Coordinates of C-alpha atoms and ligand atoms in Angstrom, one line a residue:
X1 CA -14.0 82.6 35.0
X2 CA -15.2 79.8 33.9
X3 CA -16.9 76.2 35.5
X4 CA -14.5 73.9 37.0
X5 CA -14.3 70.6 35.5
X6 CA -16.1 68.7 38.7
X7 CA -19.3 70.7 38.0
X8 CA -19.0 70.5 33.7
X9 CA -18.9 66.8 33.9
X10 CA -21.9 66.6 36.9
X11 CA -23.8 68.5 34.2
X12 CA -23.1 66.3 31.6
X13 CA -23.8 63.3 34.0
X14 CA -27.1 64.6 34.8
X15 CA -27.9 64.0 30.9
X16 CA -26.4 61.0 30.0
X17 CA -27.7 59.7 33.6
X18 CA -31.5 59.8 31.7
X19 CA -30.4 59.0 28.4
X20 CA -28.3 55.6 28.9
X21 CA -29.7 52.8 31.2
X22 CA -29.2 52.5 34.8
X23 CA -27.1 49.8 34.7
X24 CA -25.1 50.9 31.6
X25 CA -24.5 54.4 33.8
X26 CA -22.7 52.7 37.0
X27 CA -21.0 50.5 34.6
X28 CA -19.4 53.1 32.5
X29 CA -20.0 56.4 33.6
X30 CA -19.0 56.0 37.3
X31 CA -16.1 55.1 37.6
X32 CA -15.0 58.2 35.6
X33 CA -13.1 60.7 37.3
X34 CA -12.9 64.2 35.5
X35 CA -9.5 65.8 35.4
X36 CA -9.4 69.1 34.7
X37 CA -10.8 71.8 32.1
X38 CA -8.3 73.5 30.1
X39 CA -9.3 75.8 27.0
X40 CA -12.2 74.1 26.1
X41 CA -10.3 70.3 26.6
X42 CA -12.0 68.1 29.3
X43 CA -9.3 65.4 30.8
X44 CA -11.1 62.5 32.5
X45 CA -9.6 60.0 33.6
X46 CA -10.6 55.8 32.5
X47 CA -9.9 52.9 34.1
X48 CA -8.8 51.0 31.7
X49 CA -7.7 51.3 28.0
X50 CA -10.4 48.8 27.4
X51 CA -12.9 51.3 28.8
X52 CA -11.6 54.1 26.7
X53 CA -12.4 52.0 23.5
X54 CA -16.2 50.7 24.5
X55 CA -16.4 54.6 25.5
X56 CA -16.0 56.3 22.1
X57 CA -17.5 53.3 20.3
X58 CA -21.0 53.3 22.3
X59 CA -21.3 56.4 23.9
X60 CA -19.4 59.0 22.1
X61 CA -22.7 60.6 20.5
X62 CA -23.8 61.0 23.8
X63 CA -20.7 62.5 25.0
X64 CA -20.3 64.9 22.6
X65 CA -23.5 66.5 22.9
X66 CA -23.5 67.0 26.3
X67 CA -19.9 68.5 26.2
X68 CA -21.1 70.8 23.5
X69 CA -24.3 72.0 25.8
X70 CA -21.7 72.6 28.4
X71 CA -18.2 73.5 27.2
X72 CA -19.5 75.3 23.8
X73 CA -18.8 74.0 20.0
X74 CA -15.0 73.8 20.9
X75 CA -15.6 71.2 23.1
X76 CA -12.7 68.2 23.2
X77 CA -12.4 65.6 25.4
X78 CA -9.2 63.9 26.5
X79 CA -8.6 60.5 28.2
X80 CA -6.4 59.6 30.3
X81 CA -5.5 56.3 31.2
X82 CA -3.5 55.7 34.3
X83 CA -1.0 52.9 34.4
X84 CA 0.0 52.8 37.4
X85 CA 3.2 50.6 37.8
X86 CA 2.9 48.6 34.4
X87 CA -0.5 47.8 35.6
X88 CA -3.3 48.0 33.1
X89 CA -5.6 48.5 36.4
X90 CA -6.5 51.8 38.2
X91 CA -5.2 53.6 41.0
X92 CA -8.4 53.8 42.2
X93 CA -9.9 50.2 43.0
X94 CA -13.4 49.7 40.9
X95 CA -15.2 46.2 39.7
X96 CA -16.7 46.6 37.0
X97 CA -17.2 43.9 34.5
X98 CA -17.2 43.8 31.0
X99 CA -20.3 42.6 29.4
X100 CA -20.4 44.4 26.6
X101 CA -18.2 43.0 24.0
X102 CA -18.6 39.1 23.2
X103 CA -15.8 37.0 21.7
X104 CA -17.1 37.3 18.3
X105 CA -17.7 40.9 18.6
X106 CA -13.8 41.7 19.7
X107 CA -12.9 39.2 16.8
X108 CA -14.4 41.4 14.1
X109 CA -13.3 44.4 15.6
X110 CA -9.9 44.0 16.8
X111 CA -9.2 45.6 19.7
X112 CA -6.0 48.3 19.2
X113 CA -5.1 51.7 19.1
X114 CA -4.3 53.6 16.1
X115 CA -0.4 54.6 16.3
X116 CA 0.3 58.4 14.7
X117 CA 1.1 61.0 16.8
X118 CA 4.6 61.7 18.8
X119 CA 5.5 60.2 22.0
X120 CA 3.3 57.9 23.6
X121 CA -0.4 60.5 23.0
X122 CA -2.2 58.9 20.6
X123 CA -5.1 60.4 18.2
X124 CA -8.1 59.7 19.4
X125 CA -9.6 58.9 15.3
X126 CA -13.3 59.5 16.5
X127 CA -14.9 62.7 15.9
X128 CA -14.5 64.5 18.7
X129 CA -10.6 65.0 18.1
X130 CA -9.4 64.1 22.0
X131 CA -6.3 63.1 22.7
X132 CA -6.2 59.7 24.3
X133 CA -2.7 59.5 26.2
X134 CA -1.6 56.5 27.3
X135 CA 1.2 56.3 29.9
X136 CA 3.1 53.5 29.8
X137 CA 6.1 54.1 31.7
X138 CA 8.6 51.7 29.5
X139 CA 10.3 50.6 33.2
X140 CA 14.5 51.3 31.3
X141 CA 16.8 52.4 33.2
X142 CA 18.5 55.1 31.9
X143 CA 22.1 54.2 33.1
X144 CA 21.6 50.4 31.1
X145 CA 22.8 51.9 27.6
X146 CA 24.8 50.0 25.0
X147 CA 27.3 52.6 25.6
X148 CA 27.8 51.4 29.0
X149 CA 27.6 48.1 28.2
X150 CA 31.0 47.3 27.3
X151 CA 31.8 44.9 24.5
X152 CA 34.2 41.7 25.3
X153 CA 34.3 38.1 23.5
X154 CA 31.8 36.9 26.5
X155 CA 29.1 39.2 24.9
X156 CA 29.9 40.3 21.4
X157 CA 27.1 38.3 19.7
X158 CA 24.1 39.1 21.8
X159 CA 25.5 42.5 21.7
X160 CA 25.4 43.1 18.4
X161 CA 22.1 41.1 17.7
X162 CA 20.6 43.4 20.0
X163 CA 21.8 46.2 18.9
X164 CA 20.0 45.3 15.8
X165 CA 16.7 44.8 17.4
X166 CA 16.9 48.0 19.1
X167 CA 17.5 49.6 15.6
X168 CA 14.8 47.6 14.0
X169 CA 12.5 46.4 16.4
X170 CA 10.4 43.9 14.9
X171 CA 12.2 44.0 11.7
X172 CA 15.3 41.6 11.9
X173 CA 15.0 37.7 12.2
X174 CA 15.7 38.3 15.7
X175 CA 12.2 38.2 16.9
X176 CA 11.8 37.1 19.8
X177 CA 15.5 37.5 20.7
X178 CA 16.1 35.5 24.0
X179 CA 19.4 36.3 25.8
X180 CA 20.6 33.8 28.4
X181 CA 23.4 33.3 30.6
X182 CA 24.2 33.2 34.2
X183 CA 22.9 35.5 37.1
X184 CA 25.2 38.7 36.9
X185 CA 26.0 38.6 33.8
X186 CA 24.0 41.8 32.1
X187 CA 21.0 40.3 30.5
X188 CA 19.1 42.8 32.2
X189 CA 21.4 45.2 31.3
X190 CA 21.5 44.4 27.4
X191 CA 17.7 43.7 27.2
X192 CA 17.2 47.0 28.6
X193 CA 19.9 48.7 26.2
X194 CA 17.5 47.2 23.4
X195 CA 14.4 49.1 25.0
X196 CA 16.6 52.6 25.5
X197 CA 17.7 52.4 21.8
X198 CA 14.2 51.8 20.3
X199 CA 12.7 55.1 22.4
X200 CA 15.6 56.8 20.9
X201 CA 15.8 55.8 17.4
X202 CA 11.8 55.2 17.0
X203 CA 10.3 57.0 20.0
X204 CA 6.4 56.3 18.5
X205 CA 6.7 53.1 19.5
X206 CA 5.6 51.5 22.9
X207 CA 8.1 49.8 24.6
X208 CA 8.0 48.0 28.0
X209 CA 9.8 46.3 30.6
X210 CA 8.6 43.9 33.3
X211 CA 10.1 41.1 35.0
X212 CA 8.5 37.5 34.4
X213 CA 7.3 37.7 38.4
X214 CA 5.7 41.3 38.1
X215 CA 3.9 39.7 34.8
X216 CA 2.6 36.5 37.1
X217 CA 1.6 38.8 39.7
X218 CA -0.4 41.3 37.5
X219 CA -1.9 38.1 35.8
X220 CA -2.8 36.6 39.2
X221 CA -4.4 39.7 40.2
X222 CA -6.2 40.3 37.2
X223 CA -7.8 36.9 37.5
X224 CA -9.2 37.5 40.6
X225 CA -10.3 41.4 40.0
X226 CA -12.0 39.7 37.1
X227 CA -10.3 41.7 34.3
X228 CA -8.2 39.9 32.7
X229 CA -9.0 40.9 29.8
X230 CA -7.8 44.2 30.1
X231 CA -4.3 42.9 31.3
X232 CA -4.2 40.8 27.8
X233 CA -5.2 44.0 25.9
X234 CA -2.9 46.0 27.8
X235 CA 0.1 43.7 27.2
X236 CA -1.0 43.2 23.2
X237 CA -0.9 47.1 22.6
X238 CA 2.8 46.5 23.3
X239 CA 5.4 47.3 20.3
X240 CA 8.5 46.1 21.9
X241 CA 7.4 43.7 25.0
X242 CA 10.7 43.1 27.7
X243 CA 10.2 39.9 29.9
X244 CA 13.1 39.8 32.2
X245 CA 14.1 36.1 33.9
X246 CA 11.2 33.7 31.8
X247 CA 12.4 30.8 33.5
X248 CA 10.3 32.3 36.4
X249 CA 7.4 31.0 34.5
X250 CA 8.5 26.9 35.2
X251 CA 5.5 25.6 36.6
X252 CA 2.9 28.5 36.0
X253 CA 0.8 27.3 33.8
X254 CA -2.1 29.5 33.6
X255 CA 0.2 32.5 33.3
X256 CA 2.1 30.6 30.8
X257 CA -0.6 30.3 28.4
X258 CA -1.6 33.9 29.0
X259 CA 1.8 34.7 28.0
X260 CA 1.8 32.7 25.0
X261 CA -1.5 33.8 23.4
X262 CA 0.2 37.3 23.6
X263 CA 3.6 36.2 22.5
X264 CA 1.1 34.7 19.5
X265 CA -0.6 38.1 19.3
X266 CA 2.7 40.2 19.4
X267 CA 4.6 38.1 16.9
X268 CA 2.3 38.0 14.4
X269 CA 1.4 41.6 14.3
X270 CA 5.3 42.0 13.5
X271 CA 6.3 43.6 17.0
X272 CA 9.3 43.0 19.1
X273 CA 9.3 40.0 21.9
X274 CA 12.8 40.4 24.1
X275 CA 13.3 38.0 26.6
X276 CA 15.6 36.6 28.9
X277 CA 16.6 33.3 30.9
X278 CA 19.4 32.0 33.2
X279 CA 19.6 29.0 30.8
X280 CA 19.1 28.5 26.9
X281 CA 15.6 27.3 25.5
X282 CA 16.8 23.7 25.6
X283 CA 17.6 23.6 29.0
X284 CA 14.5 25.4 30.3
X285 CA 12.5 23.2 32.3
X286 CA 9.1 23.5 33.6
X287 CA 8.4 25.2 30.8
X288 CA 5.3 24.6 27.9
X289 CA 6.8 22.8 24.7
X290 CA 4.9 25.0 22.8
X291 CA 6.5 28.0 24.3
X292 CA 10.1 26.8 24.6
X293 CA 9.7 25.8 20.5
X294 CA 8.2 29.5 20.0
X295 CA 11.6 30.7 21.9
X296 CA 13.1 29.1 19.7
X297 CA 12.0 31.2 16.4
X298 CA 14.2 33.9 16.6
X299 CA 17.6 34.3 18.1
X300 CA 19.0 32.8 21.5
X301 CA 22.6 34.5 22.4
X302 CA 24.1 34.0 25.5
X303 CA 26.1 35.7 27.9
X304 CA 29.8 34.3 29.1
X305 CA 31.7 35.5 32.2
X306 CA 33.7 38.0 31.2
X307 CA 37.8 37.4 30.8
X308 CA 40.2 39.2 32.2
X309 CA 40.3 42.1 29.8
X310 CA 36.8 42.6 29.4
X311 CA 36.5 42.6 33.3
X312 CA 39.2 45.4 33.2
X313 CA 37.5 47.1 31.0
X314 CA 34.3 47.1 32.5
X315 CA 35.8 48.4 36.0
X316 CA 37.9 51.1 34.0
X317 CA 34.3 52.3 32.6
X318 CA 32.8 52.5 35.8
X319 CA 35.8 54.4 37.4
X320 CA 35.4 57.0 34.6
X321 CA 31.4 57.3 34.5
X322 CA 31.5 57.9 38.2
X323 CA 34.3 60.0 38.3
X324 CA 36.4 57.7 40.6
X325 CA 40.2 58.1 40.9
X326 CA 42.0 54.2 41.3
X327 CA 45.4 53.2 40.9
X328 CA 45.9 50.7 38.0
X329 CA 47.2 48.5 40.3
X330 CA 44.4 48.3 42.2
X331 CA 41.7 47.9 39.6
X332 CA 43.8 44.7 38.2
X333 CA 43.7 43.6 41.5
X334 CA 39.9 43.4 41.7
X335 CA 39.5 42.0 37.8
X336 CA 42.1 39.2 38.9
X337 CA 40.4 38.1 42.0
X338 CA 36.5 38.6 40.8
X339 CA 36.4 36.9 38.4
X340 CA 32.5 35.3 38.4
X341 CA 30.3 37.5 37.3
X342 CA 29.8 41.5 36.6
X343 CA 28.0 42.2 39.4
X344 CA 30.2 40.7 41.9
X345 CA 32.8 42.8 39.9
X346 CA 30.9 46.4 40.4
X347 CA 29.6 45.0 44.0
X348 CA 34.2 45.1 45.5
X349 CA 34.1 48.3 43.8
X350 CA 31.0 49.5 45.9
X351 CA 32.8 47.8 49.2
X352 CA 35.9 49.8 48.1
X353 CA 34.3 52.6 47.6
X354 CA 32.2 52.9 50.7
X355 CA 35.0 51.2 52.8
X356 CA 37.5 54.6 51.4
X357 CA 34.7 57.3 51.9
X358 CA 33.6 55.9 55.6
X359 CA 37.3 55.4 57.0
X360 CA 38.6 58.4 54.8
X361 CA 41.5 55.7 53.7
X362 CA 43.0 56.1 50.2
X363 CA 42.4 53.4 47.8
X364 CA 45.5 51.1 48.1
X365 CA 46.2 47.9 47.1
X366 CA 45.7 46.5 50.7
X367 CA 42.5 48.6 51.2
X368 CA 41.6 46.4 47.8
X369 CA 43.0 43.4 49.5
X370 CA 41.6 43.6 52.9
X371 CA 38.0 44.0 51.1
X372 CA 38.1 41.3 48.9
X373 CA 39.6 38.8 51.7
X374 CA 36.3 39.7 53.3
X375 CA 34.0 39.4 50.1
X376 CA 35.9 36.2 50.2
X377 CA 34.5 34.6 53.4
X378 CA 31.2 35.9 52.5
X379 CA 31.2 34.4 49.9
X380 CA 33.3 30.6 50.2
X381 CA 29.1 29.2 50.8
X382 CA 28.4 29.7 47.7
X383 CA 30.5 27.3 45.6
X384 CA 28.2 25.7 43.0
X385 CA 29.2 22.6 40.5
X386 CA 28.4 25.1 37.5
X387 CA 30.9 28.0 39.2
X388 CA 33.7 25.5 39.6
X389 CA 33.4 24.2 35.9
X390 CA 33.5 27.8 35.0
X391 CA 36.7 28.7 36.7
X392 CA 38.2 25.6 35.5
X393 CA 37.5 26.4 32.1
X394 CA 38.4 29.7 32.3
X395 CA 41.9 28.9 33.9
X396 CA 42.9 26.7 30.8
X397 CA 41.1 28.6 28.5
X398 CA 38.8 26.2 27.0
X399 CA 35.2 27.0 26.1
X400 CA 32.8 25.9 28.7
X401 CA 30.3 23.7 26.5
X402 CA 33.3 21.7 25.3
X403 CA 33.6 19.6 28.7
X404 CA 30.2 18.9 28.8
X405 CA 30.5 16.9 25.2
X406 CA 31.9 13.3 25.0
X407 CA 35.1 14.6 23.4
X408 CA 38.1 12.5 24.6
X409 CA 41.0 15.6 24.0
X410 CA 43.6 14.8 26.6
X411 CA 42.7 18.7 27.8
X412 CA 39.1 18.7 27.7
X413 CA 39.5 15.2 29.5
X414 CA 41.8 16.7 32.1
X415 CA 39.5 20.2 32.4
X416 CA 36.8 17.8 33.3
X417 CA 38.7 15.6 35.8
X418 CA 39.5 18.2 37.9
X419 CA 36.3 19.9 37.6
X420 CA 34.5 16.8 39.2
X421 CA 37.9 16.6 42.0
X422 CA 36.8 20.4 42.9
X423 CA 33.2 19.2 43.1
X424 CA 33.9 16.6 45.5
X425 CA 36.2 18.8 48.0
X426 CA 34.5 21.9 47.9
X427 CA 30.8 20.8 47.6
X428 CA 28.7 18.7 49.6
X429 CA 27.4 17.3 46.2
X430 CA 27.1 13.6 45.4
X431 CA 29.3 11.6 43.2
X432 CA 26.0 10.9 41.3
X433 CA 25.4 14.3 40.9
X434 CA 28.8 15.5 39.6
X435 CA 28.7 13.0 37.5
X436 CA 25.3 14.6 35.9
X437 CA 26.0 17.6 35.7
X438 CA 29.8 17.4 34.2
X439 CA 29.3 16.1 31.1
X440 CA 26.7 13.3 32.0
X441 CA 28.7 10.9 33.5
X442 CA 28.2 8.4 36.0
X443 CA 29.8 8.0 39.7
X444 CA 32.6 5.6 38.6
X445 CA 33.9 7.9 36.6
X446 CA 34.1 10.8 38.9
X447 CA 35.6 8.8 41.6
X448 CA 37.8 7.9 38.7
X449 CA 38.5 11.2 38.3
X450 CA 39.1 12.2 41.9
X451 CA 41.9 9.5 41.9
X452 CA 43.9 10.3 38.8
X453 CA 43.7 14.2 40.2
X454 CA 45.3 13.1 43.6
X455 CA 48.2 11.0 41.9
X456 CA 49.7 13.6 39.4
X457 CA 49.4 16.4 42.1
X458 CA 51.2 13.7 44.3
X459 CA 53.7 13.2 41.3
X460 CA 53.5 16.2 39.1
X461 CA 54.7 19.9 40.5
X462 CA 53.3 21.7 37.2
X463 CA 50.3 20.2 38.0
X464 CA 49.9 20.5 42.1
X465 CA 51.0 24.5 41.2
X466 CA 48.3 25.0 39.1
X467 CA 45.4 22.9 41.4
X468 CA 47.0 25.3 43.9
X469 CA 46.0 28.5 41.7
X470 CA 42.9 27.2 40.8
X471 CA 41.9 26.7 44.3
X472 CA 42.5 30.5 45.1
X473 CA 40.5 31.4 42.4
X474 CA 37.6 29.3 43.8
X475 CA 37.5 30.2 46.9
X476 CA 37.5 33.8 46.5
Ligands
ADP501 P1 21.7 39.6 35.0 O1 20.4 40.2 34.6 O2 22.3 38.8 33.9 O3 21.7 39.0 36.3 P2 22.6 42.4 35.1 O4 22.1 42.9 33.8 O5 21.7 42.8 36.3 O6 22.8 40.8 35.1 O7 24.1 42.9 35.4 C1 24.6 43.0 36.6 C2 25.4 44.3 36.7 O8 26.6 44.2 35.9 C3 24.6 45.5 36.2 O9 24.9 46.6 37.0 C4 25.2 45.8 34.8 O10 25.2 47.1 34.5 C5 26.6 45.3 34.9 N1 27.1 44.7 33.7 C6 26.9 43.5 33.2 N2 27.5 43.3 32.0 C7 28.1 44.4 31.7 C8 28.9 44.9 30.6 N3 29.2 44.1 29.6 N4 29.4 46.2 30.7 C9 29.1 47.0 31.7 N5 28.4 46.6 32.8 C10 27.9 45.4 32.8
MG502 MG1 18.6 40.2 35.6

């Protein structure tokens, strides 16, 4: 049968070895590694997408003939282009540089890749009709679906934004459309569901997820590999670009203004930026003016903790994708005493879970209760100034912006007082720093605070009853 696909492309070598100079030849012709041969299609493999590009526009000529001598008129080539892990960089380690194209050059000629063809292969538009296929492995996982995301007042707007975006990438006002909230609360999860929803509904289109510290890495390393200018090509060939957690930019400047030449790039070529950060735009600090006002373009929609119901909900889901049979009893037990965030909400049903399986118990109540009491102590540390606030809104049922404006309600007031009381026993914060952070007062005024909380639950029952509540709900 026929040559294998080492010894075809050594032939062609040989050729293009005497026909392209020496320096030109370990610049771009070493590095290649051929694939395979399959009816009459020669795979090889590129470094870079970069290097696919300066391929067919300088040497294809050269290429072609020598595949024709070898393969016959039939001859195709094919490229592939390994992205290994979202990086734009081989498998194989290389350095080459890239000479070839100046600024002014890549200016006139824009660098990017014709978009026709199912899935992710792209046609190659040059005359020899190979099929360049890129891989970029969008990073979704499958499981983070807006089916499984279930809906709840804490997330109906960035739900339903994002549902948009993931029907019209690109095509709503939403663009970029940052989601923020606190850790645990599904931004990953939605932001994801957005990714899943384009590759179902518009499958062409390239969609990618990466996490603001995998970005900083792959910039970092592409700096000092000297090809950085393959990771900003790789990331502007993007149609619907997913940076997870942005506020792990603060401080990283260089990557910053990476990031926002291709946010620049990506916008105005009408495609899809999605990002998200544990706090809105506003608050994000560390962060480039010019990037925080570009954040602020589109849509910011944040995540709440969940209520009651929603948290019920969200367990009930869980039970029933995994197949799981639980008393009702028992999953109102775990929505009443996790009540933070989602993921301390799927984590006791884990516990539970495992705890069941290993000790072949059934799931009880006290199973349910003996776990959580243990969750509990794991987790009294943790007690933040922002959590408290939370819980305290949540038990009177007052949004949790409100106590952080100069409203004087009588409730808001109260909310607020005993938010800062909570602070001071449970934290090892400052008076000063209460102050800040509830509502931007000063110290007075939470030792004020602190004192009008100890006289009414001195004199008021209603009042020491529900301190009493609240404090169970913080320290679980
Ligand atoms: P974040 O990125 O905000 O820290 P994640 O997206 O990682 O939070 O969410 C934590 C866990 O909670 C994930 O397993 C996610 O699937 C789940 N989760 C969060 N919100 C919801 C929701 N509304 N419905 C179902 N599961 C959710
Ligand atoms: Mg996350």
């Amino acid at each position: 049968m026929g040559k294998d696909h080492q010894k075809i492309w050594n032939s062609c070598l040989e050729v293009i070895k005497d026909n392209v100079p020496s320096i030109s030849y370990r610049t771009w012709f070493e590095p290649i590694i051929p694939v395979k041969l399959e009816n009459n299609v020669l795979t090889i493999q590129v470094p870079s997408p970069f290097f696919y590009e300066y391929l067919e526009e300088q040497y294809l000529d050269i290429l072609k003939k020598t595949l024709r001598k070898e393969i016959g008129t039939e001859a195709k080539l094919e490229y592939s282009v390994v992205i290994e892990n979202n990086s734009f960089s081989q498998t194989k380690p290389y350095t080459v540089k890239f000479p070839a194209r100046t600024k002014s050059q890549l200016k006139n000629k824009p660098v990017s890749f014709p978009m026709e063809s199912e899935g992710t292969s792209i046609k190659n538009p040059f005359i020899i009709p190979g099929i360049k296929k890129l891989h970029v492995d969008p990073h979704l996982n499958p499981d983070y679906t807006f089916t499984n995301f279930v809906e709840g007042d804490c997330n109906r707007l960035a739900r339903s934004a994002g549902y948009a975006v993931g029907t019209n990438p690109g095509g709503t006002a939403f663009n970029p459309f940052l989601i923020y909230g606190d850790s645990g609360l599904g931004k990953t999860h939605l932001a994801q569901a957005i990714g899943i929803q384009v590759k179902e509904t518009r499958p062409e289109k390239t969609v990618l997820y990466v996490t603001a510290n995998k970005f900083q890495t792959q910039f970092v390393e592409s700096v000092r590999n000297n090809n950085k200018n393959d990771f900003l090509h790789f990331y502007q060939m993007i149609d619907v670009l997913i940076i997870d957690d942005v506020h792990e930019f603060a401080g990283k400047e260089k990557t910053q203004d990476t990031f926002f030449h291709i946010f620049n790039h990506l916008h105005q070529t009408g495609k899809q930026l999605i990002l998200t950060s544990d706090k809105a735009p506003v608050e994000l600090q560390g962060l480039e003016q010019r990037l925080l006002s570009r954040f602020k373009w589109g849509l910011s929609a944040d995540l709440q903790s969940p209520d009651y119901e929603t948290r019920a909900s969200i367990l009930r889901q869980k039970i029933y994708n995994d197949g799981i049979e639980m008393d009702d009893h028992v999953l109102e037990y775990i929505a009443t005493h996790i009540s933070t965030n989602v993921r301390e909400l799927e984590g006791a049903l884990i516990s539970l879970l495992a705890q069941s399986t290993l000790n072949r118990k059934e799931i009880t109540i006290d199973l349910a209760r003996e776990m959580i009491d243990k969750l509990v102590k794991n987790s009294y540390h943790e007690i933040s100034i922002d959590y408290i606030q939370k819980v305290v809104c949540d038990y009177y049922n007052i949004p949790l912006d409100l106590i952080q404006t100069k409203t004087r309600k009588r409730e808001i007031v109260q909310a607020r007082q005993i938010a800062m009381f909570f602070s001071k026993s449970l934290t090892k914060s400052s008076l000063a720093t209460i102050g800040s952070k509830i509502g931007g007062k000063d110290h007075a005024t939470v030792l004020h605070a602190c004192k009008t909380v100890n006289n009414l639950i001195d004199t008021d029952k209603r009042f020491r009853l529900q301190i009493g509540d609240l404090e169970k709900k913080l320290k679980i």
